[in-house]
Short mmCIF file of C-alpha atoms in Angstrom, two decimals:
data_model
loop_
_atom_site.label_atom_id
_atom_site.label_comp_id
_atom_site.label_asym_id
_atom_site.label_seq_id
_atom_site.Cartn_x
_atom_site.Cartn_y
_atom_site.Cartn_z
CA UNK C 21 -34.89 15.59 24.76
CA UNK C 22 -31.73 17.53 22.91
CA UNK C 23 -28.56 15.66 22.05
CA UNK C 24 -25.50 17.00 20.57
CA UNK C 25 -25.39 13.49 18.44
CA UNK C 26 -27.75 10.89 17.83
CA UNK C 27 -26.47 7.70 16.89
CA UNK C 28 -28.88 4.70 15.33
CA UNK C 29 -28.09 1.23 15.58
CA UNK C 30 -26.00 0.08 18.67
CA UNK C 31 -23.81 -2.34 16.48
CA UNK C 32 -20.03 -1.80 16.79
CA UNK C 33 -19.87 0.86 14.75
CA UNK C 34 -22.50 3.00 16.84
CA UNK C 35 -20.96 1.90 20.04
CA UNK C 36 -17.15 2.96 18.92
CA UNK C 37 -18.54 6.61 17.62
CA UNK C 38 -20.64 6.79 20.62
CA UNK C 39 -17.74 6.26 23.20
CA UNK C 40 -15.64 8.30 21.03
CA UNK C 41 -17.86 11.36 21.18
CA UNK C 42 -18.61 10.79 25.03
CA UNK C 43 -14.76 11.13 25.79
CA UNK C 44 -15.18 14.49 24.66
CA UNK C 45 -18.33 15.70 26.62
CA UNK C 46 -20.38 15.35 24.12
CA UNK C 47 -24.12 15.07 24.98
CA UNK C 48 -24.59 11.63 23.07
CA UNK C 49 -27.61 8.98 22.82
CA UNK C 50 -27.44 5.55 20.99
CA UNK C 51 -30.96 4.47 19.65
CA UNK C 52 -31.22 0.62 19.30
CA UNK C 53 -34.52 -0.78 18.09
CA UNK C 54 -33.60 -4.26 20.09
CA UNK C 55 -33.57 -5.13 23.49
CA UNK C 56 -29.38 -6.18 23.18
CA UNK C 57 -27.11 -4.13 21.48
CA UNK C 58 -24.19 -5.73 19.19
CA UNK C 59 -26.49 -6.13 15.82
CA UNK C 60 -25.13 -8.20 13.69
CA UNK C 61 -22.18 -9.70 16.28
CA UNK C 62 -24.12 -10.16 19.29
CA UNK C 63 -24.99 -13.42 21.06
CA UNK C 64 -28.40 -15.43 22.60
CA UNK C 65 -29.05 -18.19 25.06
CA UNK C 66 -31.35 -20.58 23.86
CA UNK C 67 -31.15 -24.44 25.36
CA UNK C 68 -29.13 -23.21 27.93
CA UNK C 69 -26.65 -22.07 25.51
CA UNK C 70 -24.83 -19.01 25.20
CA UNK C 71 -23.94 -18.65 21.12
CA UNK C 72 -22.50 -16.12 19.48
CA UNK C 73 -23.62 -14.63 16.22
CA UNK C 74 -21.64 -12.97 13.47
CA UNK C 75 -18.43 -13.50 15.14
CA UNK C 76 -16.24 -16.22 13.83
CA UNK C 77 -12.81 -14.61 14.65
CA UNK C 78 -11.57 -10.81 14.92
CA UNK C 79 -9.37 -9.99 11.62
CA UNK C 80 -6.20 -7.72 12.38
CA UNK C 81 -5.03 -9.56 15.36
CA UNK C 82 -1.40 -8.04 16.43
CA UNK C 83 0.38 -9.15 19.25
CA UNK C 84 1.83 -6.23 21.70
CA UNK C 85 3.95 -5.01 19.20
CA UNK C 86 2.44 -3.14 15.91
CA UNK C 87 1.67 0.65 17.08
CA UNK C 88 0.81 1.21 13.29
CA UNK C 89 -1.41 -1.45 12.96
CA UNK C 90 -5.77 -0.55 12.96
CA UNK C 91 -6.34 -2.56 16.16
CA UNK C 92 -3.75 -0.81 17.80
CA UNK C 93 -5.33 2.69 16.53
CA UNK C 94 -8.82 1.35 17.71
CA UNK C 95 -7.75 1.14 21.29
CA UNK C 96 -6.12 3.29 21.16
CA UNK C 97 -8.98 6.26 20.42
CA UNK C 98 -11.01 4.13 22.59
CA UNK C 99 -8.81 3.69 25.22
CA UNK C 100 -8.61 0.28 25.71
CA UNK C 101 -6.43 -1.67 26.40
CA UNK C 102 -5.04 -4.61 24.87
CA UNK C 103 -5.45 -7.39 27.47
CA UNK C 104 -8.67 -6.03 28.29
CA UNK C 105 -9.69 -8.20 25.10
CA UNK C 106 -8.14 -11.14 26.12
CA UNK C 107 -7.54 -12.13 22.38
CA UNK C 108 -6.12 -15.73 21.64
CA UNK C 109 -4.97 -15.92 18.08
CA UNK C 110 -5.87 -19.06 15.85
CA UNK C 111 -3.76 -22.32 15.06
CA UNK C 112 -4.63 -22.74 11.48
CA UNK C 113 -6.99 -21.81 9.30
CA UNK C 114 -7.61 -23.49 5.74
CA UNK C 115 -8.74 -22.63 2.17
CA UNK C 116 -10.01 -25.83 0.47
CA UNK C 117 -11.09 -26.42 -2.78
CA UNK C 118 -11.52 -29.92 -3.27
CA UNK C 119 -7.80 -31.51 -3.12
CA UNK C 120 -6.33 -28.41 -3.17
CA UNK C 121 -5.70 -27.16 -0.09
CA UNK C 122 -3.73 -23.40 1.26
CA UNK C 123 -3.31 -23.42 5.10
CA UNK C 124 -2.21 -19.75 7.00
CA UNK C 125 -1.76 -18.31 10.34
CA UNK C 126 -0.82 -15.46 11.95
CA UNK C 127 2.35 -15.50 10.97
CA UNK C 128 2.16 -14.83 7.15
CA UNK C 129 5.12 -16.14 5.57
CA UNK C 130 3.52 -20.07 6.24
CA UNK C 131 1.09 -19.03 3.64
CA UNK C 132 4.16 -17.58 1.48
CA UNK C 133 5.47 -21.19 2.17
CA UNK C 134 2.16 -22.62 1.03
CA UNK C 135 1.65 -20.57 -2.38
CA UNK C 136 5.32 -21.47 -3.46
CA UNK C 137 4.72 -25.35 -2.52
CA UNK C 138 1.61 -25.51 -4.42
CA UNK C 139 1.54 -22.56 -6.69
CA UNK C 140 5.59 -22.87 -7.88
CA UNK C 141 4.62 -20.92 -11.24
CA UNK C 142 2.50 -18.06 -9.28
CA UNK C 143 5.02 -17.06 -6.48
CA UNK C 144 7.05 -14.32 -8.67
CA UNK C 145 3.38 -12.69 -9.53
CA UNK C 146 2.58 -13.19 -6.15
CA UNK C 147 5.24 -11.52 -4.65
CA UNK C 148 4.54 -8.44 -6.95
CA UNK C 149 0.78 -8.27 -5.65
CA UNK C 150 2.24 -8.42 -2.34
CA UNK C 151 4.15 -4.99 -2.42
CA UNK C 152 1.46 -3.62 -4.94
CA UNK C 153 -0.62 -4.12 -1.62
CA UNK C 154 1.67 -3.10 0.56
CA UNK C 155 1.87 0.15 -0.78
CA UNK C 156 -1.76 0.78 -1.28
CA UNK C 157 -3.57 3.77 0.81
CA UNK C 158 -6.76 2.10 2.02
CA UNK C 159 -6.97 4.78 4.31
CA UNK C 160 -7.55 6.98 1.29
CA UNK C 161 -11.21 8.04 0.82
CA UNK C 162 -10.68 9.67 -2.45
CA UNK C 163 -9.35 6.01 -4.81
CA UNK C 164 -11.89 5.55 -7.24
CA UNK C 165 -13.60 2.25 -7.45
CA UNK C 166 -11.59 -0.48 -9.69
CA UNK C 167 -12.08 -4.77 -9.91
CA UNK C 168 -10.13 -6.72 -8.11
CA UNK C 169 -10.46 -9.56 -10.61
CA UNK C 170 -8.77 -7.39 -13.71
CA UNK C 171 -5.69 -5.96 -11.03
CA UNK C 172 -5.46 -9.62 -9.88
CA UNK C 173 -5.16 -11.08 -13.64
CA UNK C 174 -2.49 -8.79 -14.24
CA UNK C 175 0.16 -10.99 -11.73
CA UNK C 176 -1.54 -14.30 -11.48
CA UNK C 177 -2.23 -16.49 -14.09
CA UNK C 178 -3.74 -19.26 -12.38
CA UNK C 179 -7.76 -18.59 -12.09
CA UNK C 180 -7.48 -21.59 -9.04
CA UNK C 181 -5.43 -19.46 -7.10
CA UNK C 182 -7.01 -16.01 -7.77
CA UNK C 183 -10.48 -18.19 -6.16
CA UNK C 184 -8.69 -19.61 -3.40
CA UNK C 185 -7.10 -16.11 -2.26
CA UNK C 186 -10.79 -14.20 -3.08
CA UNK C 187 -12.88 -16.70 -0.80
CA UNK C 188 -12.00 -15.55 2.54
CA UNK C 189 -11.99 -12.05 2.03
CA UNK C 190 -15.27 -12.34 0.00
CA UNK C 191 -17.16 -14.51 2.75
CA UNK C 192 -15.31 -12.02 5.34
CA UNK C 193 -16.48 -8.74 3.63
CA UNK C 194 -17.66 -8.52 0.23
CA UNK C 195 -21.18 -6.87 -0.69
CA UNK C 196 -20.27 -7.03 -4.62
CA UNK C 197 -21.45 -10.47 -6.45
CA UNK C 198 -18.26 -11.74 -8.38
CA UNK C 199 -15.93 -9.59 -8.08
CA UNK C 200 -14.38 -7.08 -5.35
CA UNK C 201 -13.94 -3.32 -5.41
CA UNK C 202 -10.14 -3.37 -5.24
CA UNK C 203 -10.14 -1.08 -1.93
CA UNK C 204 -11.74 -3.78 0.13
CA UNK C 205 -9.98 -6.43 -1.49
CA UNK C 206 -6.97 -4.47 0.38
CA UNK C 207 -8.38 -3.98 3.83
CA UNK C 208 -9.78 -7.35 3.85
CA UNK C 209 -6.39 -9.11 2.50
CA UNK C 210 -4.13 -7.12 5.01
CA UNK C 211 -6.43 -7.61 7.84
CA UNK C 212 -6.51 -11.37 7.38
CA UNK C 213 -3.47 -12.44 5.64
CA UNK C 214 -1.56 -9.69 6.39
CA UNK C 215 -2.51 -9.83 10.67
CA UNK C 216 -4.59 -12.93 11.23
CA UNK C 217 -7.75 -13.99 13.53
CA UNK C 218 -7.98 -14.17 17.01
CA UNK C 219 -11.09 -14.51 19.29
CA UNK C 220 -11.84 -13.21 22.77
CA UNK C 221 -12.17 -16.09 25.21
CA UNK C 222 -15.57 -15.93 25.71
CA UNK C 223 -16.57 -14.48 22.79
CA UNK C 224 -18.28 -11.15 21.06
CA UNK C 225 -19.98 -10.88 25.06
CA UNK C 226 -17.05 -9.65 26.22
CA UNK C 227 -16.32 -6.48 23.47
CA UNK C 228 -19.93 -5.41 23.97
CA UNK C 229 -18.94 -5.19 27.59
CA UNK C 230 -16.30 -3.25 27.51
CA UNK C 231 -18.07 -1.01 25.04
CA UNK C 232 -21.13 -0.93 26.70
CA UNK C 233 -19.69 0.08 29.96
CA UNK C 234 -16.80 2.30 28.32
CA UNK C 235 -19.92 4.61 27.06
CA UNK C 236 -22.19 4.72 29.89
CA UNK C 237 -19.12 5.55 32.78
CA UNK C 238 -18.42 8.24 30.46
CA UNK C 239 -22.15 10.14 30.31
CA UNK C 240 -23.22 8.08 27.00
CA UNK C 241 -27.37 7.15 26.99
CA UNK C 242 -27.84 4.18 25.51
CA UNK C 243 -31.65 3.71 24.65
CA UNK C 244 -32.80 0.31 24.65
CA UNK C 245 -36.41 -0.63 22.54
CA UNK C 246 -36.08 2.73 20.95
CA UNK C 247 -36.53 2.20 16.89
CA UNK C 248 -36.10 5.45 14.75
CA UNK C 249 -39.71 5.73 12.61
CA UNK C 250 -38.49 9.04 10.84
CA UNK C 251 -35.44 11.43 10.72
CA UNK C 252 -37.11 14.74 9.97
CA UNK C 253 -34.25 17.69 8.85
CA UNK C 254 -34.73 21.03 10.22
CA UNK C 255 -34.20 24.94 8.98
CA UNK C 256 -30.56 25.21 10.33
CA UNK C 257 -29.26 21.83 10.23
CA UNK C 258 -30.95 20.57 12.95
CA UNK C 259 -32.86 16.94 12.61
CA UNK C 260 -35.42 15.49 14.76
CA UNK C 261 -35.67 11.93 15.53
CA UNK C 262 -39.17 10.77 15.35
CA UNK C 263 -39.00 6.66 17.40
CA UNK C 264 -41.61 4.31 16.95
CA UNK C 265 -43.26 4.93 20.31
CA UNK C 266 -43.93 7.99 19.48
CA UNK C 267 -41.25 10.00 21.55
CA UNK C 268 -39.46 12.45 19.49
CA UNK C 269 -35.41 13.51 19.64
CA UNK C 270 -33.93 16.58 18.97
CA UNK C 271 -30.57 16.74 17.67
CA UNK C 272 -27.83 18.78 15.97
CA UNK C 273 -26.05 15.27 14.00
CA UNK C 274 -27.02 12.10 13.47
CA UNK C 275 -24.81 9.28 12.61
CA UNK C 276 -26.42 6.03 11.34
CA UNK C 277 -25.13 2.75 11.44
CA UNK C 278 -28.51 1.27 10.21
CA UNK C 279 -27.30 1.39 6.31
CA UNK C 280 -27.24 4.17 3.37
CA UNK C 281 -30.32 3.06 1.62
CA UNK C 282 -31.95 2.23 4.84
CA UNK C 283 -31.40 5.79 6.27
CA UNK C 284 -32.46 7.25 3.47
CA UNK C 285 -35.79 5.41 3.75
CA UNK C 286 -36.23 6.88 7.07
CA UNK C 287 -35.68 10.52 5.62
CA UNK C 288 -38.46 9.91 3.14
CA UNK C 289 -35.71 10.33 0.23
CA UNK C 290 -36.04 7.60 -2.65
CA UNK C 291 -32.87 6.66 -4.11
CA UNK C 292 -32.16 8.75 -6.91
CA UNK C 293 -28.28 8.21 -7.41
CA UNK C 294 -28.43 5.07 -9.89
CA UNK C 295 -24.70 3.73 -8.70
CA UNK C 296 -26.21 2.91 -4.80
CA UNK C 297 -28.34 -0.18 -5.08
CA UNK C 298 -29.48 -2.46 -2.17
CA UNK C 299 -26.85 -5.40 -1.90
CA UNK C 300 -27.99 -8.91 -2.54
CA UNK C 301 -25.64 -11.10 -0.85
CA UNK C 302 -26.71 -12.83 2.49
CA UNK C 303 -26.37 -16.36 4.36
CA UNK C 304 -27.82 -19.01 6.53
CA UNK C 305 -25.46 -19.88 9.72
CA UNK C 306 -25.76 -23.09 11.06
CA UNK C 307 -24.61 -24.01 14.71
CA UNK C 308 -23.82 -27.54 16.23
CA UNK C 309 -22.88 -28.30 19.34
CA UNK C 310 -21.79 -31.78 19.40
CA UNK C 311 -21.30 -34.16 22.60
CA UNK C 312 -17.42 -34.18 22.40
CA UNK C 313 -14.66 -32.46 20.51
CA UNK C 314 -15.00 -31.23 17.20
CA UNK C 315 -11.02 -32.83 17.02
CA UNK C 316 -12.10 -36.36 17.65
CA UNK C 317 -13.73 -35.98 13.69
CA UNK C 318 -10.93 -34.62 12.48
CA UNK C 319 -11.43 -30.94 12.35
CA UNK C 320 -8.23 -29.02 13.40
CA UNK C 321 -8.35 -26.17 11.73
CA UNK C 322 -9.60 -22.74 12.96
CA UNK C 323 -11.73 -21.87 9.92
CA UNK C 324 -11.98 -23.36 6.99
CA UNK C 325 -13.14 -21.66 3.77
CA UNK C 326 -14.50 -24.08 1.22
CA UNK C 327 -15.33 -24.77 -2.28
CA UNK C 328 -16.53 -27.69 -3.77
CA UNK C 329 -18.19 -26.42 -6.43
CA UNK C 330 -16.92 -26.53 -10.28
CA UNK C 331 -13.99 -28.48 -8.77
CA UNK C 332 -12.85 -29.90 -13.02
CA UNK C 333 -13.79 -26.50 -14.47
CA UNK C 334 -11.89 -22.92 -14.58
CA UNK C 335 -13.97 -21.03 -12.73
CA UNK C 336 -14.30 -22.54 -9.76
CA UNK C 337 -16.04 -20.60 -7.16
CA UNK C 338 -18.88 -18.41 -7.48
CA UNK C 339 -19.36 -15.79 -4.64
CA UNK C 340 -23.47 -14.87 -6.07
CA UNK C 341 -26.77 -14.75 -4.59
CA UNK C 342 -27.43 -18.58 -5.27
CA UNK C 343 -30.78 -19.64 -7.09
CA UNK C 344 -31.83 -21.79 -4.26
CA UNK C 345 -32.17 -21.89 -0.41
CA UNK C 346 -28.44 -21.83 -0.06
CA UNK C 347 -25.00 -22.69 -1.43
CA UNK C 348 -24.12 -25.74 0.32
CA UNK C 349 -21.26 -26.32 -2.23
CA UNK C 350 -19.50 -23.06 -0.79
CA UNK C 351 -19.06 -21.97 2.62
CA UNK C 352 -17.25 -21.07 5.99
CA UNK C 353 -16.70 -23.82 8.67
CA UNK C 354 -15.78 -22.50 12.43
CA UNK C 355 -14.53 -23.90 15.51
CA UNK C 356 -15.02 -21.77 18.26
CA UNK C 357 -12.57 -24.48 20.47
CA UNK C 358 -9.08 -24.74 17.64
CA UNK C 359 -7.92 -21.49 19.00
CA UNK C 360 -4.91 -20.95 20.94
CA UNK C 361 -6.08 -20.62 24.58
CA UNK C 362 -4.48 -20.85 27.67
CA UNK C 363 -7.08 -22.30 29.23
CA UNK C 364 -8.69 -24.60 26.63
CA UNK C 365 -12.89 -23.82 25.88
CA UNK C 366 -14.41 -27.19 25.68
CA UNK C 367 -17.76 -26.00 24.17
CA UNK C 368 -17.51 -28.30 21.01
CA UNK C 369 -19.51 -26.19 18.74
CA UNK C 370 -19.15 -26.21 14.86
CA UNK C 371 -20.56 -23.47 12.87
CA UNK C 372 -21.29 -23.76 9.41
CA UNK C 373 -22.07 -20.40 6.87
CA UNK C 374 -23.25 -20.45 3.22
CA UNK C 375 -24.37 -18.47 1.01
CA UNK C 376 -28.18 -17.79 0.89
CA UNK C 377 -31.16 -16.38 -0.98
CA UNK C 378 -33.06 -13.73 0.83
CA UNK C 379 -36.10 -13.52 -1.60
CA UNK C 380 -36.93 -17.60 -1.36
CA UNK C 381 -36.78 -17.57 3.13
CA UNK C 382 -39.49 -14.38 2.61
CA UNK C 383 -41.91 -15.81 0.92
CA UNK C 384 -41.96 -19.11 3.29
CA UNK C 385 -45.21 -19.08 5.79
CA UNK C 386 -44.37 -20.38 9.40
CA UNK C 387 -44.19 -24.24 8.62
CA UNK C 388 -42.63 -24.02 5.54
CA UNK C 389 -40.20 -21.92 7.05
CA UNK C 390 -39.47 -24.41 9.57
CA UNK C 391 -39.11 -26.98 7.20
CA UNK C 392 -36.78 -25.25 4.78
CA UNK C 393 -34.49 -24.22 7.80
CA UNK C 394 -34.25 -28.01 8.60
CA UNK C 395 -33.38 -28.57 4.56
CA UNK C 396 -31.17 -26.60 4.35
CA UNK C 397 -28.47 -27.39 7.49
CA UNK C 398 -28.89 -31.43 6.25
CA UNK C 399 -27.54 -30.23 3.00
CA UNK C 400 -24.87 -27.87 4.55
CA UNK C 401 -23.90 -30.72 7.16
CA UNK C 402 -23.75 -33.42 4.35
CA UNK C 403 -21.42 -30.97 2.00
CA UNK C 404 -19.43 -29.73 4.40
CA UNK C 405 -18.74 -33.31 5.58
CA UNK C 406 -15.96 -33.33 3.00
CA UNK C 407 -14.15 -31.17 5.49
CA UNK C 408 -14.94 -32.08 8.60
CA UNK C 409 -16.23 -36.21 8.71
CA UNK C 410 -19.63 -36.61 9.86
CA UNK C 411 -20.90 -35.70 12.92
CA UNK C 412 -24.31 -35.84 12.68
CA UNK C 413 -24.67 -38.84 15.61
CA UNK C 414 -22.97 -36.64 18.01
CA UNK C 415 -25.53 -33.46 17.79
CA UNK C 416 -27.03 -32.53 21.45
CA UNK C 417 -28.15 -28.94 20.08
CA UNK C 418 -28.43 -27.41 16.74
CA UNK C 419 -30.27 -23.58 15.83
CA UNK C 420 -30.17 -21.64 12.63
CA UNK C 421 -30.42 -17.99 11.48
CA UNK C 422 -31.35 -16.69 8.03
CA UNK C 423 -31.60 -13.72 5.95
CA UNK C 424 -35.07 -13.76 7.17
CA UNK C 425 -33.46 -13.58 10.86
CA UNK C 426 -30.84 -10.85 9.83
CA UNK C 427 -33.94 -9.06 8.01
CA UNK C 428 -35.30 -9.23 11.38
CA UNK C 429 -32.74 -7.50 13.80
CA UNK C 430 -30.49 -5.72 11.60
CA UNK C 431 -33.25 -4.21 9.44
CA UNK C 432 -30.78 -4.32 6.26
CA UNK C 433 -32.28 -4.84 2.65
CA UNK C 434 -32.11 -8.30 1.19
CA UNK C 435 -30.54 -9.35 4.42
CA UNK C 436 -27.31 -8.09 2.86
CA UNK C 437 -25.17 -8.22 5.82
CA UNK C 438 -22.62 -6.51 4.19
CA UNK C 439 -24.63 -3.65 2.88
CA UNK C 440 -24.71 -1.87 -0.14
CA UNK C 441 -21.83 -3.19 -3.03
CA UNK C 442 -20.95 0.04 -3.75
CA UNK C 443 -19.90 2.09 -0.57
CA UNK C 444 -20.06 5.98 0.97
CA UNK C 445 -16.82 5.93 1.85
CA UNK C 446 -16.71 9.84 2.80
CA UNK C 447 -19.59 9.03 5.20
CA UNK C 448 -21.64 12.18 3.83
CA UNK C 449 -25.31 11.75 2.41
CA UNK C 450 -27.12 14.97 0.88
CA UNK C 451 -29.03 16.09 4.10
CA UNK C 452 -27.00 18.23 6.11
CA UNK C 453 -25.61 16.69 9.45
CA UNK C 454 -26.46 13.36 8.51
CA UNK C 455 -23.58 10.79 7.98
CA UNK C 456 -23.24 6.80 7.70
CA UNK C 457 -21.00 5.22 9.39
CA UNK C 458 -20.72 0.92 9.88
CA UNK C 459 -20.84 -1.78 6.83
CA UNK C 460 -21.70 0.76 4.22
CA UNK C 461 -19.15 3.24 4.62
CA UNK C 462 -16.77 0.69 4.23
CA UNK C 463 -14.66 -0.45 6.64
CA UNK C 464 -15.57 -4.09 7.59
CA UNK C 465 -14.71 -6.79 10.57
CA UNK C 466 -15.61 -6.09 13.82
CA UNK C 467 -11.99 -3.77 13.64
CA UNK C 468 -12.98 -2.22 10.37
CA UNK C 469 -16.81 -1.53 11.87
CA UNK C 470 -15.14 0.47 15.03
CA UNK C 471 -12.90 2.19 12.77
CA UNK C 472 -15.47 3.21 10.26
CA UNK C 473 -17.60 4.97 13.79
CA UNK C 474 -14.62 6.70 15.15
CA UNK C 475 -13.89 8.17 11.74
CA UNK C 476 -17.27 9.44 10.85
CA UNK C 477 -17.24 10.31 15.01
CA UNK C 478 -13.63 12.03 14.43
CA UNK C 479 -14.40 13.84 11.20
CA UNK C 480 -18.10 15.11 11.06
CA UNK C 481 -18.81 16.18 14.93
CA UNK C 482 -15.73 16.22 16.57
CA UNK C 483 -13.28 18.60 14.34
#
């Protein structure tokens, strides 16, 4: 069968191109090796429970206001609209290093408030970041790569604070070990300082909805169970799709959300440009759902970043590919319930993220696999105890994923799940009619993903 586009991977970034190209008659097909679509932030039942994966919060929340603002531009080129999400924004989220604690909302002077109470020395430097960011282009392709770090040393003096700003936007988008290339550090730091979190009532289930249903009404194919083996390039531009069943797809683009290096494997091209290397950094989620409130043990806060690691030495957090299972000193704590509902949720689950080594889950056979998996959350739970009491006598469910699971379902190298460190930001590759779009052209979130299809959807079969 012919398609005008052929899109692989039906993550959000496939499914926003793909509804994108549909609106404008477009003869489009979505290939998904999986039987669910949503990749990375998708969901499962499993004990009767429905849990969400990937999906802590959407970044870039805005309120009905903020035309300029990317969500606003998403749904707009989708045509969505806004209640359709039925977003509820978060409380309070938290940055905690030991003691030392930042708290911000949605409303970002609070965590002006917080950086001048507990930072008095930092806030003039801080203040001159601020409209340095401000007046940064991220939506410039062209800006050369640059380290966060060295622009960051240049206004504030105090390594705890450079840490405790870097840890959300690193656990919330960063493929680069130690550092940040200074054009994500942007995105990520206006999209979640700058706008907030918020979280659909029920969860990632209902964006897949409206995207699924958003493509098919408007003549979109979306091909279940259909894993590309090979993308074969033809004389005149056009490539041919060979799937693992054997069936074969003609088309005159592609656009692949499956990853740079990953695509390139499926052309047959080995990576010759020296600068694009598979990313290393991945992580073990671990989710609790407990037999009352997570507030009864004290945890009030929307997400907490934490660090515990180093806490009497300068550098104090580490954002690497850890030498062991996982990094229970460092991590993400969410709770789905501490958002601001009308209605409240009541599902008392507690998620807890760290990072985690892809190499050491590979080379586990089934039991030790099993047993490393149990390992691992009893040192997460115990660290992350700090943060939120114990609440290990009030489990009534627990379940895991790995790099070995994201490996699994996403495909990606190393289980990076945020794809190569150094990104394709134009979208292009050297085959003709072949572009990336998703995690490794840049744009990151579950806003950032959409963005990064409709772009590449906007730019490369659509002008």
């Amino acid at each position: 069968m012919a398609y005008d586009v052929a899109i692989i991977g039906a993550g959000m970034s496939g499914l926003a191109a793909g509804i994108r190209l549909a609106y404008y008659d477009k003869k489009v097909c979505i290939l998904e090796k999986h039987s669910k679509i949503g990749g990375l932030n998708s969901y499962y039942v499993k004990g009767g429970y429905r849990l969400d994966v990937g999906l802590h919060a959407m970044t870039n929340y805005v309120s009905h206001g903020g035309r300029d603002k990317p969500m606003k531009r998403l749904l707009r080129q989708l045509r969505i609209g806004y209640d359709e999400l039925n977003l509820s924004p978060q409380i309070r989220s938290a940055i905690r290093f030991g003691d030392t604690a930042l708290y911000f909302t949605n409303d970002f002077p609070f965590l002006l408030s917080q950086i001048a109470d507990k930072f008095p020395h930092q806030i003039d430097g801080f203040a001159k970041l601020l409209a340095f960011i401000k007046d940064y282009n991220e939506l410039d392709l062209s800006i050369k790569a640059a380290s966060t770090r060295e622009l960051l040393g240049t206004y504030i003096s105090d390594s705890l604070l450079t840490d405790m700003l870097l840890c959300p936007l690193m656990f919330y988008g960063n493929a680069k070990q130690g550092d940040m290339d200074l054009w994500q550090f942007v995105i990520m730091f206006k999209s979640i300082f700058l706008e907030g979190f918020a979280r659909p009532y029920k969860g990632v289930r209902r964006i897949l909805d409206i995207l699924e249903k958003r493509f098919a009404d408007n003549g979109g194919q979306l091909l279940l169970k259909k894993g590309v083996k090979r993308i074969v390039p033809e004389p005149g531009g056009a490539i041919e799709l060979e799937l693992e069943d054997g069936e074969v797809i003609k088309t005159g683009k592609v656009i692949s959300s499956a990853g740079y290096l990953e695509t390139m494997n499926l052309c047959g091209e080995k990576n010759t440009d020296a600068e694009i290397q598979p990313g290393v950094m991945s992580f073990m989620e671990s989710i609790y759902i407990l037999d009352k409130p997570a507030a009864d043990f004290g945890i009030d806060d929307t997400i907490t970043f934490f660090n515990s690691k180093n806490i009497n030495s300068k550098n104090r957090f580490e954002y690497q590919k850890p030498d062991t299972l996982i990094d229970e000193m460092s991590g993400v704590i969410c709770c789905p319930d501490n958002f601001d509902y009308d209605t409240p949720l009541n599902e008392n689950i507690v998620r807890i993220t760290n990072m985690s080594n892809s190499d050491l889950w590979d080379s586990a056979d089934k039991e030790t696999y099993r047993r490393q998996k149990e390992d691992a959350m009893r040192l997460s739970r115990k660290e992350a105890a700090r943060y939120t009491g114990d609440f290990s006598s009030s489990i009534i469910f627990r379940d895991s994923f790995t790099p070995a699971t994201i490996k699994r379902y996403t495909g990606h190298i190393n289980g990076a799940v945020y794809g190569v460190p150094d990104k394709v930001r134009t979208g292009m590759t050297d085959i003709p009619n072949l572009f990336i779009c998703g995690s490794d052209q840049g744009f990151l979130g579950i806003v950032g993903a959409m963005l990064s299809g409709i772009t590449v959807a906007n730019l490369y079969a659509l002008k």
